[in-house]
PDB file of C-alpha atoms in Angstrom:
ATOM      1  CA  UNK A 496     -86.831-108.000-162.814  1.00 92.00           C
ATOM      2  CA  UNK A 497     -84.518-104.893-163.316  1.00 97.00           C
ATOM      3  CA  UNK A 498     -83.391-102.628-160.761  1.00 96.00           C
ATOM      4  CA  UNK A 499     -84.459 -99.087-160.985  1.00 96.00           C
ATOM      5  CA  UNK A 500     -80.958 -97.748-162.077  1.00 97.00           C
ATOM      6  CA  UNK A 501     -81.503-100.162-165.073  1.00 97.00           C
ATOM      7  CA  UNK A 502     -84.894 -99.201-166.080  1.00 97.00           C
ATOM      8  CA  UNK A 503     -83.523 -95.333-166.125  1.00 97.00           C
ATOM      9  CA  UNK A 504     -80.424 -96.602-168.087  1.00 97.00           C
ATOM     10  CA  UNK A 505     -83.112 -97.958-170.872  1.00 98.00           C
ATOM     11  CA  UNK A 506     -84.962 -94.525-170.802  1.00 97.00           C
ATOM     12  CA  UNK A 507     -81.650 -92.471-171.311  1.00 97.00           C
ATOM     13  CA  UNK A 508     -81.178 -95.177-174.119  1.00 97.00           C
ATOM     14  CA  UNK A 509     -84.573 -93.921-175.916  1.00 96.00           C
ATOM     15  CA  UNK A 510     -84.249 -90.212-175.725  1.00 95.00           C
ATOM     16  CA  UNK A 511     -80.735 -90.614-177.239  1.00 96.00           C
ATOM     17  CA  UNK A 512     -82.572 -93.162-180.210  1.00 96.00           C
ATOM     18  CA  UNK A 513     -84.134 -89.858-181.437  1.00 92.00           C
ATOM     19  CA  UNK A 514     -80.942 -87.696-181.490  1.00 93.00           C
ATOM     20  CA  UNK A 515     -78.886 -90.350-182.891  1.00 95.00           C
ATOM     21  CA  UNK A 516     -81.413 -91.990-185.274  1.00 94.00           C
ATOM     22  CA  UNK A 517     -80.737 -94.921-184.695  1.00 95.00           C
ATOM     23  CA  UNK A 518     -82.997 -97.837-183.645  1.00 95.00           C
ATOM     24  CA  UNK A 519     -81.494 -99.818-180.049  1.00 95.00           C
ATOM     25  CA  UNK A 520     -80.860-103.483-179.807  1.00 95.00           C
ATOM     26  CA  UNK A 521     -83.765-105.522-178.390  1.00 95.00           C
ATOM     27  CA  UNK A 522     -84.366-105.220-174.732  1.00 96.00           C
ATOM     28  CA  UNK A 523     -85.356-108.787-174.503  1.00 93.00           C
ATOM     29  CA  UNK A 524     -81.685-109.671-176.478  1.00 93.00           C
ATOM     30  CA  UNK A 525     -79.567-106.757-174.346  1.00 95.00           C
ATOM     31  CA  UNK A 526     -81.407-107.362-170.838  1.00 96.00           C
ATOM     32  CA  UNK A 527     -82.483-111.536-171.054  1.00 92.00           C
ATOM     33  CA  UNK A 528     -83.885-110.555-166.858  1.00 93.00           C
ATOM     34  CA  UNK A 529     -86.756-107.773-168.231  1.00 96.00           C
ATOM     35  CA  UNK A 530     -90.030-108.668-167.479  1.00 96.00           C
ATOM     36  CA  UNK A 531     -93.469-107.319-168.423  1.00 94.00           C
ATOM     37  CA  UNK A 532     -93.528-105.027-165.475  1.00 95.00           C
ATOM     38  CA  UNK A 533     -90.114-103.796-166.510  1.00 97.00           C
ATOM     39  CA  UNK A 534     -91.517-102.800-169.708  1.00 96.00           C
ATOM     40  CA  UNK A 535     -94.744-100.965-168.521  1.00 95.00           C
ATOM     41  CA  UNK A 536     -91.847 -99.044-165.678  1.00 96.00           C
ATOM     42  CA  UNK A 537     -89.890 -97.969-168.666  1.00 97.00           C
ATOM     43  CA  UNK A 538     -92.631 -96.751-170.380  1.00 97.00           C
ATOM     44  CA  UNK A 539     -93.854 -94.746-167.466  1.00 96.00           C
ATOM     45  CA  UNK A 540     -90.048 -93.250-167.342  1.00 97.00           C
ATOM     46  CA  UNK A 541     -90.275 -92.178-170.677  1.00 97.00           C
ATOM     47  CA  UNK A 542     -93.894 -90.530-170.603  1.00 97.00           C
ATOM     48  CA  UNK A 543     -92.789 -88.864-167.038  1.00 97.00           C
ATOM     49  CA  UNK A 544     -89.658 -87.316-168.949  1.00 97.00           C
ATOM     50  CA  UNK A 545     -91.571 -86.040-171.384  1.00 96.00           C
ATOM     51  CA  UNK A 546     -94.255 -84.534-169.208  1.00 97.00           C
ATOM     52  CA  UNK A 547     -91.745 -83.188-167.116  1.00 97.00           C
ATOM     53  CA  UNK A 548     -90.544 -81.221-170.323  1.00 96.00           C
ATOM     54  CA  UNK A 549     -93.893 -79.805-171.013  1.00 97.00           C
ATOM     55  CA  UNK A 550     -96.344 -82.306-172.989  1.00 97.00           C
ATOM     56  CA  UNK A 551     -99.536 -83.036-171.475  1.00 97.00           C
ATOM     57  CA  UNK A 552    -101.027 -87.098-171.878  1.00 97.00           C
ATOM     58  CA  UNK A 553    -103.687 -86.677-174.626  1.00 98.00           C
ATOM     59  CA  UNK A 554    -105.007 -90.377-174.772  1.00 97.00           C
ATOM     60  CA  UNK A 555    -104.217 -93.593-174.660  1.00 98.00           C
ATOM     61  CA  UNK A 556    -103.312 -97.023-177.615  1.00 96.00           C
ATOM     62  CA  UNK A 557    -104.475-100.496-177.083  1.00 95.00           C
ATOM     63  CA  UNK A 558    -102.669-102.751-179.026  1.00 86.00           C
ATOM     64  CA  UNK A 559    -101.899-106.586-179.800  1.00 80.00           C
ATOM     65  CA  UNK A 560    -106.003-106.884-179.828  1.00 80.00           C
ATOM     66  CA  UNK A 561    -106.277-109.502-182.450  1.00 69.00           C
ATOM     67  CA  UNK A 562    -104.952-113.158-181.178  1.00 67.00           C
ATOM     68  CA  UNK A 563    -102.716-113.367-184.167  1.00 55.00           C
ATOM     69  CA  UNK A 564    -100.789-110.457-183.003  1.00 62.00           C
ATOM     70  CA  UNK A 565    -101.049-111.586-179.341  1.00 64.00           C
ATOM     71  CA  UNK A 566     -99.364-115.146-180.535  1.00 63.00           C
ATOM     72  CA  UNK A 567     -96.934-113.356-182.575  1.00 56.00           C
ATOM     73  CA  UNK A 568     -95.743-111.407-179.318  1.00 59.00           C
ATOM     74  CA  UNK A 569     -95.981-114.061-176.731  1.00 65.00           C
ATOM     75  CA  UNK A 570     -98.682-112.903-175.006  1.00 69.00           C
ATOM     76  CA  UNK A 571    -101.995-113.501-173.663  1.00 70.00           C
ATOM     77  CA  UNK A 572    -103.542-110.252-173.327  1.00 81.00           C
ATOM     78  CA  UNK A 573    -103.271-106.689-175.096  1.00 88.00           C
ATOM     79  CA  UNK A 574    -100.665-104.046-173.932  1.00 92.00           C
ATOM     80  CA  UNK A 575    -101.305-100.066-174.201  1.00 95.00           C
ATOM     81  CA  UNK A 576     -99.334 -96.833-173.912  1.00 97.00           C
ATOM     82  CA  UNK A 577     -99.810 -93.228-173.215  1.00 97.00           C
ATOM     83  CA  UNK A 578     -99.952 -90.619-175.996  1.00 98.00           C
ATOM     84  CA  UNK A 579     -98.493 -87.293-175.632  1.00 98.00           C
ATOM     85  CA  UNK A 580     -99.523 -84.466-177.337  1.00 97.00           C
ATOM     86  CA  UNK A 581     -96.684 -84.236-179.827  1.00 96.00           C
ATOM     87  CA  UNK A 582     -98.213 -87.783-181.401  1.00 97.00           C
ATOM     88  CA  UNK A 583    -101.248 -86.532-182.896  1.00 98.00           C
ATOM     89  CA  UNK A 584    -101.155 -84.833-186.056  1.00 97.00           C
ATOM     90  CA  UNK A 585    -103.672 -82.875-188.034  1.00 96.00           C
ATOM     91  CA  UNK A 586    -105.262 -84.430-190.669  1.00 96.00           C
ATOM     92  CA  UNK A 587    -104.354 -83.686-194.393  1.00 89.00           C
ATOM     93  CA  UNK A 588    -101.186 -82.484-193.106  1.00 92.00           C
ATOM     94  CA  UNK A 589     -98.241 -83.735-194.856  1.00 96.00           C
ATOM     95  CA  UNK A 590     -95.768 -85.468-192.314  1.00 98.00           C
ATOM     96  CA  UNK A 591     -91.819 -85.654-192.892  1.00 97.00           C
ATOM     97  CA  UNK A 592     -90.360 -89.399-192.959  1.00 97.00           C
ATOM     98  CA  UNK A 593     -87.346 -87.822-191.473  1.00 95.00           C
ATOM     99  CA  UNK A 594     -89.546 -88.254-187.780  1.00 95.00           C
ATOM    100  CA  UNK A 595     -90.523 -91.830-187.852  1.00 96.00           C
ATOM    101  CA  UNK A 596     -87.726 -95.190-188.367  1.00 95.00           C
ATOM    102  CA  UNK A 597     -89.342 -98.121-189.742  1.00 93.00           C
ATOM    103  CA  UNK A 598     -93.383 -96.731-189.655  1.00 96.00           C
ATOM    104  CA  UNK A 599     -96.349 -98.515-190.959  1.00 95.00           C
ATOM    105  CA  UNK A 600     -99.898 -97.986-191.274  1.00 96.00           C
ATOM    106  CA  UNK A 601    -103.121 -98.749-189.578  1.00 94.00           C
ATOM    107  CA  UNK A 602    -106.933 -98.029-189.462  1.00 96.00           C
ATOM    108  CA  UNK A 603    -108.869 -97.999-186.219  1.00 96.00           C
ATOM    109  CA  UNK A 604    -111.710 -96.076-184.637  1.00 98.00           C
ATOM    110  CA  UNK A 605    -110.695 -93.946-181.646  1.00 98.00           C
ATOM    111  CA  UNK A 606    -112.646 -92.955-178.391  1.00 98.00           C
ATOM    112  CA  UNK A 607    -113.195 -89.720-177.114  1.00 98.00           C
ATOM    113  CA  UNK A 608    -114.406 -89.628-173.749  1.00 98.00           C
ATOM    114  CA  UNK A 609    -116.808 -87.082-172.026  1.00 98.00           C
ATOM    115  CA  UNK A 610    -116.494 -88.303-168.187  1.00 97.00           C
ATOM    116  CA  UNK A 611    -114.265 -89.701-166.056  1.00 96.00           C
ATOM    117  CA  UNK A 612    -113.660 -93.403-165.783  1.00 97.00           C
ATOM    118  CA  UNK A 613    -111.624 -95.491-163.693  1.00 95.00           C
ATOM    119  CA  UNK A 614    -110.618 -99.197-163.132  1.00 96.00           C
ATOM    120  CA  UNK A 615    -111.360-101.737-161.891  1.00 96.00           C
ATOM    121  CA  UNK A 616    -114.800-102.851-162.479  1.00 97.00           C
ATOM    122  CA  UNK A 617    -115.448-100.712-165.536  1.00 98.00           C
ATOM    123  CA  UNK A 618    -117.935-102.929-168.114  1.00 98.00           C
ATOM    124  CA  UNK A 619    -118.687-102.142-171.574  1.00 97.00           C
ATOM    125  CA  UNK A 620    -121.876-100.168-170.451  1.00 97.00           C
ATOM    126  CA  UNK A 621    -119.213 -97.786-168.204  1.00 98.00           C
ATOM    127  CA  UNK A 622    -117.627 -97.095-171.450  1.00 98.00           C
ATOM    128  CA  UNK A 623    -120.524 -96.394-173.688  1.00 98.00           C
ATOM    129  CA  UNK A 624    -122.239 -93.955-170.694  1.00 98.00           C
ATOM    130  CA  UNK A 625    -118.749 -92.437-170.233  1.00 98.00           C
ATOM    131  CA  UNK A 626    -118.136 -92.050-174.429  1.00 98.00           C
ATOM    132  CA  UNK A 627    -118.405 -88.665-176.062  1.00 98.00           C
ATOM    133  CA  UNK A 628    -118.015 -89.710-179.650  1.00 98.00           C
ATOM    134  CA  UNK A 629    -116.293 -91.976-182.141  1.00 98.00           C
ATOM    135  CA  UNK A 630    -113.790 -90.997-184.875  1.00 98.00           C
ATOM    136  CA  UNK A 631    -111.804 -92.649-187.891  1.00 98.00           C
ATOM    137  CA  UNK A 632    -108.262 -92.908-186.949  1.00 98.00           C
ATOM    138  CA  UNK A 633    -104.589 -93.182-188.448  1.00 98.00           C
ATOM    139  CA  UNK A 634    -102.087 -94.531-186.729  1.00 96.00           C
ATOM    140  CA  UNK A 635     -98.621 -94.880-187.506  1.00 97.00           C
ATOM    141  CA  UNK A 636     -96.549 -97.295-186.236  1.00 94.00           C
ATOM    142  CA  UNK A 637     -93.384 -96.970-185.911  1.00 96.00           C
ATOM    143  CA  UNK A 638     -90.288 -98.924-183.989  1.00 94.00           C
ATOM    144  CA  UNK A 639     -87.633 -97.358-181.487  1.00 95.00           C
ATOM    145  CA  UNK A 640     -85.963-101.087-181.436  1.00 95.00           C
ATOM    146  CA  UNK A 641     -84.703-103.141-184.045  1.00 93.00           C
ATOM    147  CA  UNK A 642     -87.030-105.054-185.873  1.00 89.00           C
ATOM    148  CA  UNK A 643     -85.133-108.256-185.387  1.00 87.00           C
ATOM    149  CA  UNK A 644     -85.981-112.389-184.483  1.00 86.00           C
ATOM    150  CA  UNK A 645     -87.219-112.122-180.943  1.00 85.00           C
ATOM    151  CA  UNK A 646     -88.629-109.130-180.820  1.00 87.00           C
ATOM    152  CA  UNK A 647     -91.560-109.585-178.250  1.00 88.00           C
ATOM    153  CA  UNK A 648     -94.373-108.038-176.681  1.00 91.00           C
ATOM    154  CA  UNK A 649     -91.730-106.856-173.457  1.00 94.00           C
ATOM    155  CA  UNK A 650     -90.102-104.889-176.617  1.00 94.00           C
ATOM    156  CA  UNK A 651     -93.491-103.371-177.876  1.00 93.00           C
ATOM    157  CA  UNK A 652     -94.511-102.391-174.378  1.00 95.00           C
ATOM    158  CA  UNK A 653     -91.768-100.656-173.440  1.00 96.00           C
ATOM    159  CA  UNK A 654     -91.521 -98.755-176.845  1.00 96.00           C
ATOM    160  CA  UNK A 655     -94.594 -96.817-176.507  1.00 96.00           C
ATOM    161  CA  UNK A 656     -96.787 -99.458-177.848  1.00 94.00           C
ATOM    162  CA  UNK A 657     -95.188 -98.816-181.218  1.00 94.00           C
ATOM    163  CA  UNK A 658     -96.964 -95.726-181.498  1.00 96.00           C
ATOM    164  CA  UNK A 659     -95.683 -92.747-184.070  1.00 96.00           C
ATOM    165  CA  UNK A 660     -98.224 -90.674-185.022  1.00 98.00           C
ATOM    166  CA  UNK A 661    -102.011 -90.576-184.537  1.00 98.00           C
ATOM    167  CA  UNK A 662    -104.305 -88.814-187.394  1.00 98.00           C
ATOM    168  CA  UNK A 663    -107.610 -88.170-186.237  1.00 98.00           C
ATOM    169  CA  UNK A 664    -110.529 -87.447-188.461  1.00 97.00           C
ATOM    170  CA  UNK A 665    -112.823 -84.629-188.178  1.00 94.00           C
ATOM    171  CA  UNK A 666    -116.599 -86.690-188.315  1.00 95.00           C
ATOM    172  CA  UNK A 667    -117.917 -87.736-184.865  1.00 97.00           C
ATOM    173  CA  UNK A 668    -120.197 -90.347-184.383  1.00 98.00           C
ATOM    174  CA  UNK A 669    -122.045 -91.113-181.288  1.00 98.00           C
ATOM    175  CA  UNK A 670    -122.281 -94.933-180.170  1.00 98.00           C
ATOM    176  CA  UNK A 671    -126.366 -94.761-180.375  1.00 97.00           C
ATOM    177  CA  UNK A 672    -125.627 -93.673-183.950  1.00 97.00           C
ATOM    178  CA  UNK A 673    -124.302 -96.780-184.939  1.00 98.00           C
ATOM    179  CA  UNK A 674    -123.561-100.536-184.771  1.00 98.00           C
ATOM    180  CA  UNK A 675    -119.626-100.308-183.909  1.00 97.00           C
ATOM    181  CA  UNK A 676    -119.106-103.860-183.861  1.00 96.00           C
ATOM    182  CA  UNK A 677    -120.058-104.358-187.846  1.00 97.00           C
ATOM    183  CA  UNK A 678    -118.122-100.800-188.822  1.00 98.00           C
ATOM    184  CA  UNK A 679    -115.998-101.858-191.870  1.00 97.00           C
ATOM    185  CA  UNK A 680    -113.389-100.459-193.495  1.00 96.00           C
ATOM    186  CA  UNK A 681    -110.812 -99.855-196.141  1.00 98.00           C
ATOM    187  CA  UNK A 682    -107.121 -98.650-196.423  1.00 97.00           C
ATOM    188  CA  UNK A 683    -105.851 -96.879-199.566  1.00 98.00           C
ATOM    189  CA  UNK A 684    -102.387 -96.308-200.605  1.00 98.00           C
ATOM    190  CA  UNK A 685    -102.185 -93.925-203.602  1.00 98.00           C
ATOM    191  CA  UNK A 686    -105.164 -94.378-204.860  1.00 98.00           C
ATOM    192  CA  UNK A 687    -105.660 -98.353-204.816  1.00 98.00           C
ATOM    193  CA  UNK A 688    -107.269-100.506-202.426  1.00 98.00           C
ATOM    194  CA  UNK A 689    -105.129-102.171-200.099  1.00 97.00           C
ATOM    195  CA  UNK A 690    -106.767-103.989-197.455  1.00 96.00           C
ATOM    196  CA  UNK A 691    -109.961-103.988-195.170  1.00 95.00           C
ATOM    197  CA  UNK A 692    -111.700-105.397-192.204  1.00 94.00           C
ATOM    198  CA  UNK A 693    -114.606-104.640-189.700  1.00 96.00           C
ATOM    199  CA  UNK A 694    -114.229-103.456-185.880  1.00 96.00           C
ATOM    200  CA  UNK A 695    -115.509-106.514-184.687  1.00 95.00           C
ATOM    201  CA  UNK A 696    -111.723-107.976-185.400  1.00 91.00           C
ATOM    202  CA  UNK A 697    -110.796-105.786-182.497  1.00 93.00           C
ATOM    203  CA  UNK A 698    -111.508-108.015-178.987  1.00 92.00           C
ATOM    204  CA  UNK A 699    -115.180-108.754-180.665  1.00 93.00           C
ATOM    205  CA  UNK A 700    -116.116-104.785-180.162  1.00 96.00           C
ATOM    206  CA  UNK A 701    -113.872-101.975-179.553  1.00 96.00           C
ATOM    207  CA  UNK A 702    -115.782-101.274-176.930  1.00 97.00           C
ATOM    208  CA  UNK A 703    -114.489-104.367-175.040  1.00 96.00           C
ATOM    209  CA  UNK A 704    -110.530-103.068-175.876  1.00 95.00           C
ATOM    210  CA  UNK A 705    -111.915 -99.687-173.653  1.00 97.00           C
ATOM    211  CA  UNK A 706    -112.914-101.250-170.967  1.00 97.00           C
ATOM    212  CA  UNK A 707    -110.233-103.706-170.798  1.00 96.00           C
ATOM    213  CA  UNK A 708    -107.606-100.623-170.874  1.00 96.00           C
ATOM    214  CA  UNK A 709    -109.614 -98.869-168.204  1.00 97.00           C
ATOM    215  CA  UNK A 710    -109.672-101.383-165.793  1.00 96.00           C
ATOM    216  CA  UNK A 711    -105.742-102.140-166.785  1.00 95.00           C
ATOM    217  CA  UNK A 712    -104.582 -98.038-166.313  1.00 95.00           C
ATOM    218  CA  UNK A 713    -106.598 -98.577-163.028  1.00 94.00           C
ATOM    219  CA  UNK A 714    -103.740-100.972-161.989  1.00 92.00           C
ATOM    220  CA  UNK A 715    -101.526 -98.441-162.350  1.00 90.00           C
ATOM    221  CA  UNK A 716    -103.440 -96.294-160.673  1.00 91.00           C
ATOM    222  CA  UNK A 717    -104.468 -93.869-163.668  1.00 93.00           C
ATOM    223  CA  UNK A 718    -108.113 -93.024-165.078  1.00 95.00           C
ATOM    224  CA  UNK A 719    -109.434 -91.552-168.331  1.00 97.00           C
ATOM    225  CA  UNK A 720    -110.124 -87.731-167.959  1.00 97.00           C
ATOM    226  CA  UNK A 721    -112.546 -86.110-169.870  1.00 98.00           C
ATOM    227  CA  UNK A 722    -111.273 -85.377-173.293  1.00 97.00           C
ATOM    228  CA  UNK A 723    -109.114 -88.496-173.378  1.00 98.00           C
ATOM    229  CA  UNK A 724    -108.586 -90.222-177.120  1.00 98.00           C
ATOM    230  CA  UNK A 725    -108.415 -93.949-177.350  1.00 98.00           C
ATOM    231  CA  UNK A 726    -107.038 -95.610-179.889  1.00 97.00           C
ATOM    232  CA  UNK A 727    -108.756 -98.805-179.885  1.00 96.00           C
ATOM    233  CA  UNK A 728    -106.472-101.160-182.124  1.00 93.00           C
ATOM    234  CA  UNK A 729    -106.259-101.795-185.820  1.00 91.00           C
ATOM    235  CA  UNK A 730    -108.643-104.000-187.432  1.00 89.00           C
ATOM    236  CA  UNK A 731    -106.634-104.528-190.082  1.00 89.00           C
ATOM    237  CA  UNK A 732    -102.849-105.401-191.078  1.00 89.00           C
ATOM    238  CA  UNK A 733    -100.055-103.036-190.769  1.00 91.00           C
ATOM    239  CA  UNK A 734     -99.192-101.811-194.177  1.00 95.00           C
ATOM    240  CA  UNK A 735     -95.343 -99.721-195.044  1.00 96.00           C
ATOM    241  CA  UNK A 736     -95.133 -96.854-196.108  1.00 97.00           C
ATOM    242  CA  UNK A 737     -92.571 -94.591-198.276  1.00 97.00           C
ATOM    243  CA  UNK A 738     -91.655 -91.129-199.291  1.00 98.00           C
ATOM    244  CA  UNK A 739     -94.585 -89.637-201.087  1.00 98.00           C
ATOM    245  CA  UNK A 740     -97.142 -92.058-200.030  1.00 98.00           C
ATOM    246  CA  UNK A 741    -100.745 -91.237-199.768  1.00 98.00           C
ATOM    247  CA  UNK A 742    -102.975 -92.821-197.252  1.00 98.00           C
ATOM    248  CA  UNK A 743    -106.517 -92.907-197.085  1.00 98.00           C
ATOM    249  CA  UNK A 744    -109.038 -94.654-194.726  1.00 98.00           C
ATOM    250  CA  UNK A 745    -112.688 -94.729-195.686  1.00 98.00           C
ATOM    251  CA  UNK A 746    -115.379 -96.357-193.076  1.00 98.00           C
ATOM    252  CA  UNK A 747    -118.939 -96.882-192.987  1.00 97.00           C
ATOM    253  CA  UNK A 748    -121.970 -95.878-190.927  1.00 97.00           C
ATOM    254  CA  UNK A 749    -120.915 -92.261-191.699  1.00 96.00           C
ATOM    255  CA  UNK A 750    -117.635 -92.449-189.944  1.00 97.00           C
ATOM    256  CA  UNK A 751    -116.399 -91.287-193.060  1.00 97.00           C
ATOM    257  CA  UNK A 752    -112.410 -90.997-194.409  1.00 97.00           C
ATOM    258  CA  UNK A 753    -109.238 -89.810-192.720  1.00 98.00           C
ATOM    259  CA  UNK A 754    -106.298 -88.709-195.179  1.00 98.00           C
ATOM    260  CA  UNK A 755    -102.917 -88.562-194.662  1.00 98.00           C
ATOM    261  CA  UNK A 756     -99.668 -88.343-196.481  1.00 98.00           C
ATOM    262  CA  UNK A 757     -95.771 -88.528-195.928  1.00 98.00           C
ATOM    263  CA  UNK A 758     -93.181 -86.629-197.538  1.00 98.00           C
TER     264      UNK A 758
END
């Protein structure tokens, strides 16, 4: 473990990666004592920070939800972060590479939630009940660390989750609408196909990855409020992106697309 004067050593050390630009040596290379609850209290610094400033929590990420991913990272479990407000961008709305470092791509259905809900105990049915609506979903991942041998999931936790961006799109779907297990999808970069999957490569059901981060956030002592977006994990690759890149996701069971584009 870290002491606390560490911890708010590491969160000084991200607020200067986005004046400087430049990405910070792993914190499992620079700090070999940080442990998984190190990470999550860094994270928490950070999203404090930037609350304090002004931006409001907006939703939540699950990631590492496939067991690939969760192999690849060391771990046994998913992780999550907070999203501030500043992370979600309209839809169809060009953004600047000049904001992200090394960002990728990924498709995912999101959660919008209509009630309260709180860990632990909360099952699958909690989360339907407690769901508003469904939405196609963006999100770009990006990296505050270097993308260098080692990196781990102490390094993903601690940087947000990898989270960059979230693009929402704009047709809701209720969960009594359709099947969200067998919603498939595909990812197109400029026009051509470049990969697709189905939900149920997310924990089985995305439904499962809600629940699991509710009753994980109620560790922490944190709930979903009303109005809450979830970003349930990708059921596909990550994919990079460039300059002048197009991106569109297209899903079934009248989900519909979600378009973005980077400049």
């Amino acid at each position: 473990m870290l002491d606390n004067a560490t911890r708010e050593k590491i969160v000084d050390d991200f607020f200067e990666v986005y004046r400087s630009r430049k990405p910070m040596p792993l914190l499992t290379a620079t700090y070999p004592g940080i442990e998984v609850e190190d990470a999550y209290r860094i994270q928490q610094g950070f999203v404090a920070r930037q609350v304090a400033a002004g931006a409001k929590v907006k939703g939540y990420k699950v990631g590492l939800t496939s067991k690939p991913m969760q192999e690849f990272s060391g771990t046994t479990e998913p992780d999550f972060s907070a999203i501030t407000g500043e992370f979600f961008v309209p839809e169809a709305t060009p953004i600047p590479m000049s904001r992200f470092f090394a960002p990728m791509v990924e498709m995912e259905i999101a959660f919008v939630m209509k009630e309260p809900l709180k860990g632990p105990g909360v099952s699958p049915v909690d989360v339907i009940r407690a769901t508003d609506f469904v939405l196609p979903a963006i999100e770009i991942v990006d990296f505050r660390v270097e993308r260098a041998p080692g990196l781990n999931v102490i390094d993903n936790i601690a940087d947000l989750a990898f989270c960059g961006a979230v693009v929402l799109g704009a047709n809701p779907r209720r969960l009594d609408q359709i099947d969200i297990r067998r919603v498939k999808g595909a990812l197109y970069k400029n026009g051509a196909k470049e990969l697709e999957g189905e939900a149920s490569a997310v924990l089985g059901n995305p439904v499962t990855a809600v629940a699991w981060l509710a009753n994980k956030l109620g560790e922490f002592g944190t709930s979903f409020e009303p109005g809450d977006t979830i970003l349930t994990g990708s059921f596909i690759r990550v994919l990079p992106i460039t300059a002048g890149d197009e991106i569109v996701c297209r899903f079934d069971q009248g989900l519909g697309e979600v378009v973005t584009s980077f400049v």
